[in-house]
Coordinates of C-alpha atoms in Angstrom, one line a residue:
Chain A
X1093 CA -28.6 -10.9 11.9
X1094 CA -29.4 -7.7 12.9
X1095 CA -28.0 -5.1 10.5
X1096 CA -25.0 -3.7 12.5
X1097 CA -23.7 -7.2 12.4
X1098 CA -24.4 -7.9 8.8
X1099 CA -22.8 -4.2 7.6
X1100 CA -20.0 -5.4 10.4
X1101 CA -19.6 -8.7 8.1
X1102 CA -19.7 -7.7 5.0
X1103 CA -17.0 -5.1 6.0
X1104 CA -15.0 -7.5 7.6
X1105 CA -15.1 -9.8 4.0
X1106 CA -14.2 -7.6 1.7
X1107 CA -11.3 -5.4 4.2
X1108 CA -10.0 -9.0 5.4
X1109 CA -10.4 -9.9 1.1
X1110 CA -8.5 -6.8 0.5
X1111 CA -5.8 -7.5 2.8
X1112 CA -4.7 -10.6 1.7
X1113 CA -4.5 -9.5 -1.9
X1114 CA -2.3 -6.5 -1.1
X1115 CA -0.2 -8.4 1.8
X1116 CA 0.8 -10.4 -1.7
X1117 CA 1.2 -7.6 -4.3
X1118 CA 2.8 -5.2 -1.8
X1119 CA 5.7 -7.6 -1.3
X1120 CA 5.4 -8.9 -4.6
X1121 CA 6.0 -5.9 -6.2
X1122 CA 9.3 -5.1 -4.7
X1123 CA 10.5 -8.5 -5.6
X1124 CA 9.5 -8.1 -9.1
X1125 CA 11.3 -4.6 -9.2
X1126 CA 14.6 -5.9 -7.4
X1127 CA 14.7 -8.6 -10.3
X1128 CA 13.5 -6.1 -13.6
X1129 CA 16.5 -3.9 -11.8
X1130 CA 18.7 -7.1 -12.1
X1131 CA 17.6 -7.9 -15.6
X1132 CA 17.7 -4.1 -17.1
X1133 CA 21.4 -3.1 -15.7
X1134 CA 22.7 -6.5 -16.0
X1135 CA 21.4 -7.6 -19.1
X1136 CA 20.5 -10.8 -17.5
X1137 CA 18.3 -13.1 -19.4
X1138 CA 16.9 -15.6 -16.2
X1139 CA 16.6 -12.3 -14.9
X1140 CA 13.8 -10.8 -17.5
X1141 CA 12.0 -14.1 -17.6
X1142 CA 11.7 -14.3 -13.7
X1143 CA 10.4 -10.7 -14.2
X1144 CA 8.1 -11.8 -16.6
X1145 CA 6.6 -14.7 -14.8
X1146 CA 6.2 -13.7 -11.5
X1147 CA 5.0 -10.2 -12.6
X1148 CA 2.2 -12.0 -14.3
X1149 CA 1.2 -13.5 -11.1
X1150 CA 2.0 -9.9 -9.8
X1151 CA -0.7 -8.3 -12.0
X1152 CA -3.6 -10.7 -11.7
X1153 CA -3.3 -10.8 -7.9
X1154 CA -3.2 -7.2 -8.3
X1155 CA -6.4 -7.0 -10.3
X1156 CA -8.0 -8.1 -7.5
X1157 CA -6.5 -6.1 -5.1
X1158 CA -7.9 -3.2 -7.0
X1159 CA -11.1 -4.2 -7.3
X1160 CA -11.7 -5.3 -3.5
X1161 CA -10.6 -1.9 -2.5
X1162 CA -13.1 -0.2 -4.5
X1163 CA -15.8 -1.9 -2.6
X1164 CA -14.2 -0.5 0.4
X1165 CA -13.9 2.7 -0.7
X1166 CA -17.7 2.7 -1.8
X1167 CA -18.9 0.8 1.3
X1168 CA -17.5 3.3 3.2
X1169 CA -19.5 6.0 2.0
X1170 CA -22.4 3.3 1.7
X1171 CA -22.6 1.7 4.7
X1172 CA -20.4 3.9 7.5
X1173 CA -21.6 7.0 6.4
X1174 CA -21.3 7.7 10.5
X1175 CA -17.8 7.1 10.0
X1176 CA -16.6 10.3 7.8
X1177 CA -19.3 12.3 9.6
X1178 CA -17.7 12.1 12.5
X1179 CA -13.8 11.7 12.0
X1180 CA -13.9 13.0 8.2
X1181 CA -11.8 15.9 8.8
X1182 CA -9.0 13.2 9.6
X1183 CA -9.4 10.1 8.2
X1184 CA -11.7 11.4 5.2
X1185 CA -8.8 13.1 4.5
X1186 CA -6.4 10.5 4.9
X1187 CA -8.1 8.4 2.3
X1188 CA -8.3 11.0 -0.2
X1189 CA -4.4 11.7 -0.5
X1190 CA -4.3 7.8 -0.7
X1191 CA -6.4 7.7 -3.5
X1192 CA -4.9 11.0 -5.2
X1193 CA -1.4 10.8 -4.1
X1194 CA -0.7 7.2 -4.2
X1195 CA -3.4 4.9 -5.9
X1196 CA -3.9 7.7 -8.9
X1197 CA -0.1 7.5 -9.7
X1198 CA 0.1 3.9 -8.9
X1199 CA -2.7 2.5 -11.1
X1200 CA -1.4 4.7 -14.3
X1201 CA 2.1 3.0 -14.1
X1202 CA 1.1 -0.4 -13.4
X1203 CA -1.1 0.1 -17.0
X1204 CA 2.1 1.5 -18.7
X1205 CA 4.1 -1.2 -17.3
X1206 CA 1.7 -4.1 -18.4
X1207 CA 1.0 -3.1 -21.9
X1208 CA 4.1 -0.6 -22.6
X1209 CA 6.8 -3.3 -22.6
X1210 CA 7.5 -3.1 -26.1
X1211 CA 6.5 0.4 -26.3
X1212 CA 8.8 1.9 -23.6
X1213 CA 12.8 1.8 -23.6
X1214 CA 13.8 -0.8 -21.0
X1215 CA 15.1 2.5 -18.4
X1216 CA 11.3 3.8 -18.5
X1217 CA 9.7 0.5 -18.6
X1218 CA 11.7 0.0 -15.2
X1219 CA 11.0 3.4 -13.8
X1220 CA 7.6 2.0 -13.9
X1221 CA 7.9 -0.7 -11.7
X1222 CA 9.5 1.4 -9.1
X1223 CA 6.9 4.3 -9.5
X1224 CA 4.0 1.6 -8.9
X1225 CA 6.1 0.0 -6.0
X1226 CA 6.6 2.7 -4.1
X1227 CA 3.5 4.6 -4.5
X1228 CA 2.0 1.0 -3.5
X1229 CA 3.8 2.1 -0.3
X1230 CA 2.5 5.4 0.1
X1231 CA -0.6 3.6 -0.4
X1232 CA -0.4 1.8 2.5
X1233 CA 0.9 4.6 4.9
X1234 CA -1.8 6.7 4.1
X1235 CA -4.6 4.0 4.5
X1236 CA -2.8 2.8 8.1
X1237 CA -2.8 6.6 8.8
X1238 CA -6.7 6.4 8.9
X1239 CA -6.7 3.3 10.3
X1240 CA -4.0 4.2 13.3
X1241 CA -6.1 6.8 14.2
X1242 CA -8.7 4.5 14.8
X1243 CA -6.9 2.8 17.2
X1244 CA -5.2 5.9 18.6
X1245 CA -7.1 9.0 17.5
X1246 CA -4.3 11.6 18.2
X1247 CA -3.8 15.2 16.7
X1248 CA -7.8 15.9 16.8
X1249 CA -10.4 17.7 18.9
X1250 CA -13.7 17.2 19.3
X1251 CA -15.7 20.3 17.5
X1252 CA -19.3 21.6 16.9
X1253 CA -19.2 19.2 14.0
X1254 CA -17.4 15.9 14.6
X1255 CA -13.9 15.9 15.3
X1256 CA -11.3 19.0 13.5
X1257 CA -7.5 18.3 13.3
X1258 CA -5.4 20.4 15.3
X1259 CA -2.3 19.0 15.1
X1260 CA -1.1 17.1 11.3
X1261 CA 2.3 16.0 12.1
X1262 CA 0.9 13.8 15.2
X1263 CA -1.6 12.8 13.1
X1264 CA 0.7 11.7 10.3
X1265 CA 3.5 10.2 13.0
X1266 CA 1.2 8.5 15.2
X1267 CA 2.6 5.7 16.3
X1268 CA -0.1 2.9 15.7
X1269 CA 0.4 4.2 12.1
X1270 CA 3.9 4.0 12.1
X1271 CA 4.0 0.8 13.7
X1272 CA 1.8 -1.2 12.0
X1273 CA 3.2 0.0 8.1
X1274 CA 6.8 -1.7 8.8
X1275 CA 4.8 -4.7 10.3
X1276 CA 2.7 -5.1 7.5
X1277 CA 5.9 -4.4 5.3
X1278 CA 7.6 -6.9 6.7
X1279 CA 4.6 -9.5 6.7
X1280 CA 3.9 -8.9 2.9
X1281 CA 7.7 -9.6 2.3
X1282 CA 7.3 -13.1 3.8
X1283 CA 4.0 -13.4 2.1
X1284 CA 5.8 -13.2 -1.3
X1285 CA 9.0 -14.8 -0.2
X1286 CA 6.5 -18.2 1.3
X1287 CA 4.9 -18.2 -2.5
X1288 CA 7.8 -17.8 -4.3
X1289 CA 9.6 -20.8 -2.4
X1290 CA 6.3 -22.6 -2.7
X1291 CA 5.5 -22.2 -6.4
X1292 CA 9.2 -23.1 -7.7
X1293 CA 8.9 -26.2 -5.4
X1294 CA 5.7 -27.6 -6.9
X1295 CA 7.7 -27.7 -10.5
X1296 CA 11.0 -28.7 -9.5
X1297 CA 9.1 -31.1 -7.0
X1298 CA 7.5 -32.2 -11.1
X1299 CA 10.4 -32.1 -12.3
X1300 CA 9.5 -29.6 -15.0
X1301 CA 12.4 -28.7 -17.8
X1302 CA 12.9 -25.0 -15.7
X1303 CA 15.4 -26.2 -13.3
X1304 CA 17.8 -23.2 -13.1
X1305 CA 15.0 -20.8 -13.1
X1306 CA 12.9 -22.6 -10.3
X1307 CA 16.2 -23.0 -8.3
X1308 CA 17.3 -19.8 -8.2
X1309 CA 13.4 -18.3 -7.7
X1310 CA 12.9 -20.4 -4.5
X1311 CA 16.2 -19.5 -3.5
X1312 CA 14.9 -15.8 -3.2
X1313 CA 12.0 -16.7 -1.8
X1314 CA 13.6 -18.4 1.3
X1315 CA 16.1 -15.7 1.6
X1316 CA 13.5 -12.7 1.7
X1317 CA 11.2 -14.5 3.7
X1318 CA 13.7 -15.1 6.7
X1319 CA 15.5 -12.4 7.2
X1320 CA 11.5 -10.3 6.6
X1321 CA 10.1 -12.6 9.0
X1322 CA 13.0 -11.2 12.1
X1323 CA 11.6 -7.6 10.9
X1324 CA 8.0 -8.7 11.2
X1325 CA 8.7 -10.3 15.0
X1326 CA 10.7 -7.3 16.1
X1327 CA 7.9 -5.1 15.0
X1328 CA 5.1 -7.0 16.0
X1329 CA 6.3 -7.1 20.1
X1330 CA 7.0 -3.7 19.9
X1331 CA 3.1 -3.4 18.8
X1332 CA 2.1 -5.7 21.4
X1333 CA 4.3 -3.1 23.8
X1334 CA 2.2 -0.1 22.8
X1335 CA -1.4 -2.1 22.4
X1336 CA -0.6 -2.0 26.5
X1337 CA 0.2 1.4 26.7
X1338 CA -2.3 2.9 24.2
X1339 CA -5.3 0.6 24.2
X1340 CA -5.5 -1.1 27.6
X1341 CA -9.1 -2.7 26.9
X1342 CA -7.7 -4.6 23.4
X1343 CA -4.5 -5.9 25.8
X1344 CA -7.4 -7.4 27.9
X1345 CA -9.0 -9.0 25.2
X1346 CA -5.5 -10.6 24.4
X1347 CA -4.3 -12.1 27.8
X1348 CA -7.9 -13.3 28.6
X1349 CA -11.0 -14.8 27.6
X1350 CA -11.9 -16.5 24.3
X1351 CA -12.9 -13.9 22.3
X1352 CA -12.7 -13.7 18.9
X1353 CA -9.6 -11.0 19.6
X1354 CA -7.6 -13.6 21.8
X1355 CA -8.1 -16.6 19.0
X1356 CA -7.0 -14.0 16.3
X1357 CA -4.2 -13.3 18.3
X1358 CA -2.8 -16.7 19.6
X1359 CA -3.8 -17.8 15.9
X1360 CA -1.2 -15.5 14.4
X1361 CA 1.4 -16.2 16.8
X1362 CA 1.3 -20.2 16.0
X1363 CA 1.6 -19.5 12.6
X1364 CA 4.0 -17.4 12.7
X1365 CA 6.4 -19.9 15.3
X1366 CA 5.9 -22.1 12.9
X1367 CA 7.5 -20.1 9.8
X1368 CA 9.8 -19.0 11.9
X1369 CA 11.2 -22.4 13.0
X1370 CA 10.5 -23.7 9.4
X1371 CA 12.7 -20.7 7.8
X1372 CA 15.7 -21.8 9.5
X1373 CA 15.7 -25.1 8.2
X1374 CA 14.8 -23.6 4.8
X1375 CA 18.2 -21.4 5.1
X1376 CA 20.1 -24.3 6.0
X1377 CA 18.9 -26.3 2.9
X1378 CA 19.2 -23.5 0.3
X1379 CA 22.6 -23.2 0.7
X1380 CA 23.0 -26.0 -1.5
X1381 CA 22.7 -25.6 -4.7
X1382 CA 21.6 -29.8 -5.4
X1383 CA 19.6 -29.9 -2.4
X1384 CA 17.3 -27.3 -3.8
X1385 CA 16.4 -29.3 -6.9
X1386 CA 16.8 -32.9 -5.4
X1387 CA 15.3 -32.8 -2.1
X1388 CA 11.3 -34.0 -2.5
X1389 CA 10.4 -34.0 0.8
X1390 CA 11.6 -30.3 1.6
X1391 CA 9.2 -29.4 -1.8
X1392 CA 6.5 -30.6 -0.4
X1393 CA 6.7 -28.9 2.4
X1394 CA 7.3 -25.4 1.0
X1395 CA 4.1 -25.9 -0.8
X1396 CA 2.3 -26.4 2.1
X1397 CA 3.2 -23.6 3.8
X1398 CA 2.3 -21.0 1.2
X1399 CA -1.2 -20.7 3.3
X1400 CA 1.2 -19.9 6.5
X1401 CA 1.6 -16.3 5.9
X1402 CA -1.6 -15.7 4.8
X1403 CA -3.3 -17.2 7.8
X1404 CA -0.3 -15.2 10.2
X1405 CA -1.6 -11.7 8.6
X1406 CA -5.3 -12.3 8.7
X1407 CA -5.2 -13.4 12.3
X1408 CA -2.9 -10.7 13.1
X1409 CA -5.1 -8.7 11.4
X1410 CA -8.7 -9.9 13.3
X1411 CA -6.4 -9.1 16.3
X1412 CA -6.1 -5.7 15.8
X1413 CA -9.4 -4.8 14.6
X1414 CA -11.8 -6.9 16.6
X1415 CA -9.6 -5.6 19.9
X1416 CA -10.9 -2.2 19.2
X1417 CA -14.5 -3.0 19.5
X1418 CA -17.1 -1.8 20.5
X1419 CA -15.5 1.1 19.2
X1420 CA -14.6 2.5 15.4
X1421 CA -12.5 5.2 16.7
X1422 CA -11.2 4.2 19.8
X1423 CA -12.8 5.7 23.1
X1424 CA -14.8 8.6 21.0
X1425 CA -17.4 6.8 18.5
X1426 CA -18.7 3.5 18.8
X1427 CA -19.2 1.1 15.6
X1428 CA -22.9 1.2 16.2
X1429 CA -23.2 4.9 15.8
X1430 CA -20.7 5.2 12.7
X1431 CA -23.8 3.0 11.0
X1432 CA -25.1 4.7 7.9
X1433 CA -28.8 5.8 8.2
X1434 CA -30.1 2.9 6.1
X1435 CA -32.7 0.9 5.4
X1436 CA -31.9 -2.7 6.6
X1437 CA -33.2 -4.3 2.7
X1438 CA -30.5 -1.7 1.8
X1439 CA -27.6 -3.1 3.5
X1440 CA -29.0 -6.6 3.0
X1441 CA -29.2 -5.9 -1.0
X1442 CA -25.7 -4.7 -0.8
X1443 CA -24.9 -7.0 1.2
X1444 CA -26.0 -10.2 -1.6
X1445 CA -24.9 -8.2 -4.3
X1446 CA -21.1 -7.9 -3.3
X1447 CA -20.7 -11.2 -1.5
X1448 CA -21.9 -12.7 -4.7
X1449 CA -19.7 -11.0 -6.7
X1450 CA -16.7 -11.6 -4.5
X1451 CA -17.3 -15.2 -4.4
X1452 CA -16.9 -15.1 -8.3
X1453 CA -13.9 -12.7 -8.3
X1454 CA -12.3 -14.9 -6.0
X1455 CA -12.7 -18.1 -8.0
X1456 CA -11.6 -16.8 -11.2
X1457 CA -8.4 -15.1 -9.6
X1458 CA -7.6 -18.6 -8.2
X1459 CA -8.2 -20.5 -11.1
X1460 CA -6.3 -17.7 -13.5
X1461 CA -3.5 -17.9 -10.8
X1462 CA -3.0 -21.7 -10.6
X1463 CA -3.6 -22.1 -13.9
X1464 CA 0.0 -19.1 -14.6
X1465 CA 1.6 -21.0 -12.2
X1466 CA 1.3 -24.4 -12.9
X1467 CA 2.4 -23.2 -16.6
X1468 CA 5.3 -21.9 -16.3
X1469 CA 7.9 -19.4 -17.6
X1470 CA 6.7 -18.1 -21.0
X1471 CA 9.5 -18.4 -23.4
X1472 CA 7.9 -15.5 -25.7
X1473 CA 5.5 -12.5 -24.7
X1474 CA 2.1 -12.4 -23.0
X1475 CA -0.7 -13.0 -25.9
X1476 CA -2.5 -9.7 -26.0
X1477 CA 0.0 -7.7 -25.1
X1478 CA 1.6 -8.0 -28.4
X1479 CA -1.6 -6.4 -30.4
X1480 CA -1.9 -3.5 -27.6
Chain B
X706 CA -11.0 30.3 -1.1
X707 CA -9.9 26.7 -0.2
X708 CA -13.2 25.6 -0.6
X709 CA -13.6 27.1 -4.1
X710 CA -10.1 25.4 -4.9
X711 CA -11.8 22.1 -3.1
X712 CA -14.6 22.3 -5.5
X713 CA -12.8 22.6 -9.1
X714 CA -10.7 20.1 -8.2
X715 CA -14.1 17.7 -7.8
X716 CA -15.2 19.2 -10.9
X717 CA -12.0 18.3 -12.8
X718 CA -12.2 14.8 -11.7
X719 CA -15.6 14.0 -12.1
X720 CA -15.5 15.4 -15.7
X721 CA -12.0 13.5 -16.2
X722 CA -14.1 10.5 -15.8
X723 CA -16.9 10.3 -17.5
X724 CA -14.9 11.8 -20.3
X725 CA -12.0 9.6 -20.5
X726 CA -13.5 6.6 -18.7
X727 CA -16.8 7.0 -20.8
X728 CA -14.8 6.8 -23.9
X729 CA -13.4 2.9 -22.5
X730 CA -17.2 2.4 -20.5
X731 CA -18.6 2.9 -24.3
X732 CA -16.4 1.2 -26.0
X733 CA -17.1 -1.9 -24.3
X734 CA -20.7 -1.9 -24.8
X735 CA -20.2 -1.9 -28.3
X736 CA -17.5 -4.9 -28.2
X737 CA -20.6 -7.4 -30.0
X738 CA -20.9 -4.6 -32.0
X739 CA -17.2 -3.7 -33.0
X740 CA -16.3 -7.5 -33.4
X741 CA -18.0 -9.5 -35.0
X742 CA -15.8 -12.5 -34.8
X743 CA -13.6 -13.9 -31.9
X744 CA -10.3 -11.8 -33.4
X745 CA -11.7 -8.4 -34.0
X746 CA -13.5 -8.9 -30.6
X747 CA -9.2 -9.3 -29.3
X748 CA -8.4 -6.2 -30.8
X749 CA -12.1 -4.3 -29.3
X750 CA -10.5 -5.6 -25.9
X751 CA -6.9 -5.0 -27.1
X752 CA -7.5 -1.5 -27.8
X753 CA -9.3 -0.7 -24.1
X754 CA -7.1 -2.5 -22.0
X755 CA -3.8 -0.2 -22.0
X756 CA -6.0 2.6 -21.0
X757 CA -8.8 1.2 -18.8
X758 CA -7.1 1.6 -15.1
X759 CA -5.5 4.9 -16.1
X760 CA -9.2 6.0 -17.3
X761 CA -10.8 4.2 -13.8
X762 CA -9.0 6.1 -11.4
X763 CA -10.8 9.3 -12.1
X764 CA -13.6 8.3 -10.6
X765 CA -11.4 6.4 -7.0
X766 CA -9.6 10.0 -7.2
X767 CA -13.8 11.5 -7.4
X768 CA -15.0 9.7 -4.7
X769 CA -11.7 10.1 -2.3
X770 CA -11.7 13.7 -3.0
X771 CA -15.8 13.6 -2.3
X772 CA -15.2 11.8 1.0
X773 CA -12.2 14.1 2.1
X774 CA -13.3 17.4 0.8
X775 CA -16.8 17.2 1.2
X776 CA -17.9 15.0 4.1
X777 CA -21.1 16.7 3.8
X778 CA -21.9 15.8 0.5
X779 CA -20.8 12.7 0.5
X780 CA -23.4 11.7 3.9
X781 CA -26.1 13.4 1.3
X782 CA -25.5 11.6 -1.9
X783 CA -24.3 8.1 -0.8
X784 CA -27.1 6.6 1.0
X785 CA -29.7 8.5 -1.2
X786 CA -28.1 6.7 -4.3
X787 CA -27.6 4.0 -2.8
X788 CA -28.8 1.4 -4.9
X789 CA -27.9 3.2 -7.5
X790 CA -24.0 3.1 -6.5
X791 CA -24.2 -0.1 -5.4
X792 CA -25.1 -1.0 -9.4
X793 CA -22.2 0.8 -10.4
X794 CA -20.1 -0.7 -8.4
X795 CA -21.0 -3.9 -9.0
X796 CA -21.3 -3.5 -13.0
X797 CA -17.4 -2.1 -13.2
X798 CA -16.1 -4.9 -11.1
X799 CA -17.7 -7.8 -13.6
X800 CA -16.5 -5.5 -16.4
X801 CA -13.2 -5.1 -15.1
X802 CA -12.9 -8.7 -14.1
X803 CA -14.1 -9.7 -17.6
X804 CA -11.0 -7.6 -19.1
X805 CA -8.5 -9.0 -16.6
X806 CA -9.4 -12.7 -17.4
X807 CA -9.8 -11.8 -21.9
X808 CA -6.1 -10.7 -21.9
X809 CA -5.8 -14.2 -20.8
X810 CA -8.1 -16.8 -21.8
X811 CA -10.3 -16.2 -24.9
X812 CA -13.8 -17.5 -23.8
X813 CA -17.1 -16.3 -24.7
X814 CA -17.5 -15.3 -20.7
X815 CA -15.0 -12.7 -20.7
X816 CA -16.6 -10.9 -23.3
X817 CA -20.2 -11.1 -21.9
X818 CA -19.1 -9.8 -18.5
X819 CA -17.3 -7.0 -20.4
X820 CA -20.3 -5.6 -22.3
X821 CA -23.1 -6.8 -19.7
X822 CA -21.0 -5.1 -16.8
X823 CA -20.4 -1.5 -19.6
X824 CA -24.0 -1.2 -20.1
X825 CA -24.6 -1.6 -16.1
X826 CA -22.1 1.0 -15.5
X827 CA -23.5 3.4 -18.0
X828 CA -27.4 2.7 -17.2
X829 CA -25.9 3.5 -13.4
X830 CA -24.9 7.0 -14.3
X831 CA -27.1 7.0 -16.9
X832 CA -29.7 7.3 -13.6
X833 CA -28.1 9.1 -11.2
X834 CA -26.8 11.9 -13.5
X835 CA -30.7 12.3 -14.5
X836 CA -31.5 13.0 -11.0
X837 CA -28.5 15.2 -10.4
X838 CA -30.0 17.1 -13.5
X839 CA -33.4 17.2 -12.2
X840 CA -32.2 18.2 -9.1
X841 CA -33.0 15.2 -6.7
X842 CA -29.7 14.5 -4.9
X843 CA -30.9 12.9 -1.7
X844 CA -33.0 9.7 -3.1
X845 CA -33.4 7.7 -6.0
X846 CA -35.0 9.9 -9.0
X847 CA -38.0 8.2 -10.5
X848 CA -40.3 9.4 -13.5
X849 CA -40.2 9.7 -17.1
X850 CA -38.2 12.6 -17.7
X851 CA -35.8 11.1 -15.8
X852 CA -36.0 7.7 -17.7
X853 CA -35.7 9.7 -20.7
X854 CA -32.7 11.5 -20.1
X855 CA -31.1 8.4 -18.3
X856 CA -31.9 6.9 -21.6
X857 CA -29.9 9.8 -24.0
X858 CA -27.1 9.4 -21.0
X859 CA -26.7 6.0 -21.9
X860 CA -26.6 6.7 -26.1
X861 CA -23.9 9.2 -25.5
X862 CA -21.8 6.9 -23.6
X863 CA -22.0 4.5 -26.6
X864 CA -21.5 7.0 -29.4
X865 CA -18.6 8.2 -27.3
X866 CA -17.1 4.7 -27.3
X867 CA -17.7 4.8 -30.5
X868 CA -15.7 7.9 -31.3
X869 CA -12.4 6.3 -29.1
X870 CA -12.7 3.2 -31.0
X871 CA -12.5 5.5 -34.2
X872 CA -9.1 6.8 -32.6
X873 CA -7.8 3.0 -31.6
X874 CA -8.7 1.0 -33.9
X875 CA -8.8 0.2 -37.9
X876 CA -10.2 -2.6 -40.7
X877 CA -13.6 -3.8 -40.5
X878 CA -14.4 -2.7 -37.0
X879 CA -13.1 0.9 -37.7
X880 CA -15.1 0.9 -40.6
X881 CA -18.5 0.3 -38.2
X882 CA -18.1 2.6 -35.7
X883 CA -17.4 5.2 -38.7
X884 CA -20.2 4.3 -40.3
X885 CA -22.1 5.0 -37.6
X886 CA -20.7 8.4 -36.1
X887 CA -20.9 10.2 -39.2
X888 CA -18.5 11.9 -41.8
X889 CA -16.7 14.2 -39.2
X890 CA -13.3 13.2 -38.9
X891 CA -11.8 11.0 -35.8
X892 CA -10.6 13.5 -33.5
X893 CA -13.5 15.6 -34.0
X894 CA -15.8 13.6 -33.4
X895 CA -14.0 12.3 -30.2
X896 CA -14.0 16.3 -29.1
X897 CA -17.5 16.9 -30.2
X898 CA -19.0 13.7 -27.9
X899 CA -15.9 14.8 -25.0
X900 CA -17.4 17.8 -25.0
X901 CA -21.5 16.5 -24.7
X902 CA -20.0 14.4 -21.6
X903 CA -17.9 17.4 -19.9
X904 CA -21.3 19.8 -20.1
X905 CA -23.3 17.2 -19.1
X906 CA -21.0 17.1 -15.5
X907 CA -20.9 20.3 -15.3
X908 CA -24.9 20.8 -15.6
X909 CA -25.1 18.0 -12.8
X910 CA -22.8 19.5 -10.8
X911 CA -24.4 23.0 -10.8
X912 CA -27.6 21.5 -9.3
X913 CA -25.7 20.1 -6.4
X914 CA -25.4 22.6 -3.6
X915 CA -21.7 22.4 -2.6
X916 CA -21.9 25.1 0.1
X917 CA -21.9 23.9 4.0
X918 CA -20.9 20.2 3.2
X919 CA -17.3 21.2 3.0
X920 CA -14.4 19.5 5.6
X921 CA -12.8 21.5 8.4
X922 CA -10.4 24.8 7.1
X923 CA -8.0 23.2 9.2
X924 CA -8.6 19.8 6.8
X925 CA -8.4 21.8 3.6
X926 CA -5.5 24.3 4.0
X927 CA -3.2 21.2 4.2
X928 CA -5.8 18.9 1.6
X929 CA -5.6 21.2 -1.2
X930 CA -2.4 22.3 -1.5
X931 CA -1.1 19.1 -1.2
X932 CA -3.2 17.7 -3.9
X933 CA -2.4 20.7 -6.3
X934 CA 1.1 19.9 -5.4
X935 CA 0.9 16.5 -6.8
X936 CA -1.8 17.3 -9.9
X937 CA 1.0 18.1 -12.3
X938 CA 2.8 14.4 -11.4
X939 CA -0.7 13.0 -11.8
X940 CA -1.9 14.7 -15.3
X941 CA 1.8 13.4 -16.4
X942 CA 1.4 9.7 -15.9
X943 CA -2.2 10.3 -18.2
X944 CA -0.2 12.4 -20.9
X945 CA 2.3 9.3 -20.9
X946 CA -0.3 7.0 -21.3
X947 CA -2.2 8.3 -24.1
X948 CA 1.0 9.2 -26.2
X949 CA 2.8 5.5 -25.7
X950 CA -0.6 4.0 -26.8
X951 CA -1.3 6.3 -29.0
X952 CA -1.2 3.8 -32.3
X953 CA -4.0 1.9 -33.4
X954 CA -4.6 -1.8 -32.7
X955 CA -4.0 -3.3 -35.7
X956 CA -4.6 -7.2 -36.8
X957 CA -2.2 -10.0 -36.5
X958 CA -1.4 -12.5 -38.9
X959 CA -2.6 -16.0 -38.2
X960 CA 0.3 -17.0 -36.7
X961 CA 2.3 -14.8 -35.4
X962 CA 3.0 -14.6 -31.6
X963 CA -0.3 -12.4 -30.5
X964 CA -2.4 -15.0 -32.4
X965 CA -3.2 -18.2 -29.5

């Protein structure tokens, strides 16, 4: 495999893993923030316990999102310095905004939220989760400013030393950015909704004692996922129209041939269709409190459906990013020209290191998530947090 | 002018990272020394975890500033320091996974990950800073002088970690930290080790030429004011974190919910 392919594969694995972790955290943060609001305002005990249980799954997943995101940030500098050199004035600047304006605040307040539950008063603790959620949205926006520019470079002109920013408003309101933002947000809510419903169905199927807890959680999952699927269809359809206008080569890859971009698009549409029709059934069944706890066959289907949003998200992402090739900045800079001037041995070293570390990371994460999901809600506070 | 303001910001975040992040990295390095049994190590980890997220973001911000405001410098530093940065990030991940997993399961593998990861991170920083201090910015520096400076930096991380442990712990782990770091007050000791690390960053930063590496003026004129505008919010979050978690981590009696 040549160096370019290896560097691309490494970035694809890192960014793909990061994207999947983010998909869940973005949606789950929203759900947890709403649950905690109901717990705080209404002093509802069950919502408080839901906040803790789903919040713990959220935090474990979030940790993996941070770590894969770190590798992405450093990898841009290590392997793709041609991109920052050529388009740093736009792409680099929006990534700088992401780290400082969004991620810095998000991470600080997440620490306060996790470890400060017994130290902050309940309103301050509620404010912390909302700050985390809103800055997570801001973070997604700024990353998509960089990504949208790579798809559809507007608001910049070539200068002697790479691109110069000429119209900041055009960069910030790039249609490729804004439409992807709403689409990702919708997809994140679908992912969270299916996870809530699937994990709850597992507990109901096993007849664990928490019938009330997981019956309600299942219903929340179903009623979050259904409208989010409509939103994702609407934003996805508009993106396809946009692609036909601004990225004719991606449109060609979508409408003919057997390339990876087309395979991604078709797989995404298939997974979407499956979720969409399944959701009608879900909404109908979830209307009955009795059916929710007794329909065992439906529980099995809900558990089996947990991976569907992930399949749709990752294949949609493959379509968006592979369809951009051979360009890294559409029409202006090829991926090959963006590769850093480093030795093949160095790229191989970083590939082996990060793929190895990631394999362990994902295994540990999967084990911790499954362990938490199986164990069910905790009547007392989490172990270490009491010490803090 | 905007370039100078951007450089000040870069220095501020780099210093903030080594002073704050260095504290919990140092404590992680000495986890087996400070905590001799499972319950003591739990307390050392409990002293670190409320802070590590709020501290490591200073490095993320530094890297973001480097990419956004000084792409020329980034293009010189990153490929040159490639293996050290890979080691730094890998050590960082191993350490964080150890810390996250430790909040849920008490397994010796977590402690090994925290300790080994912290040493790797400190070692990578020692080597990077030693290179920068000797004026090498475009490749991995070598030689006896560099090795000596790197060892001193790693030692400084460890001592700073002990000073942080003196602010956060009680009982036997606290006594161990005090025994190594001398008779001055806990806060005074932390101030001294923090100042030493800050001087180190400033000295290393002074050797890096920033001229000609900044982003285009049109970009900086938007980016820099925006970053200064949000700075109070960023610092407020940090201050709240230090205030909320200002109390020492005390021992929990057996049978309490904290024991598991």
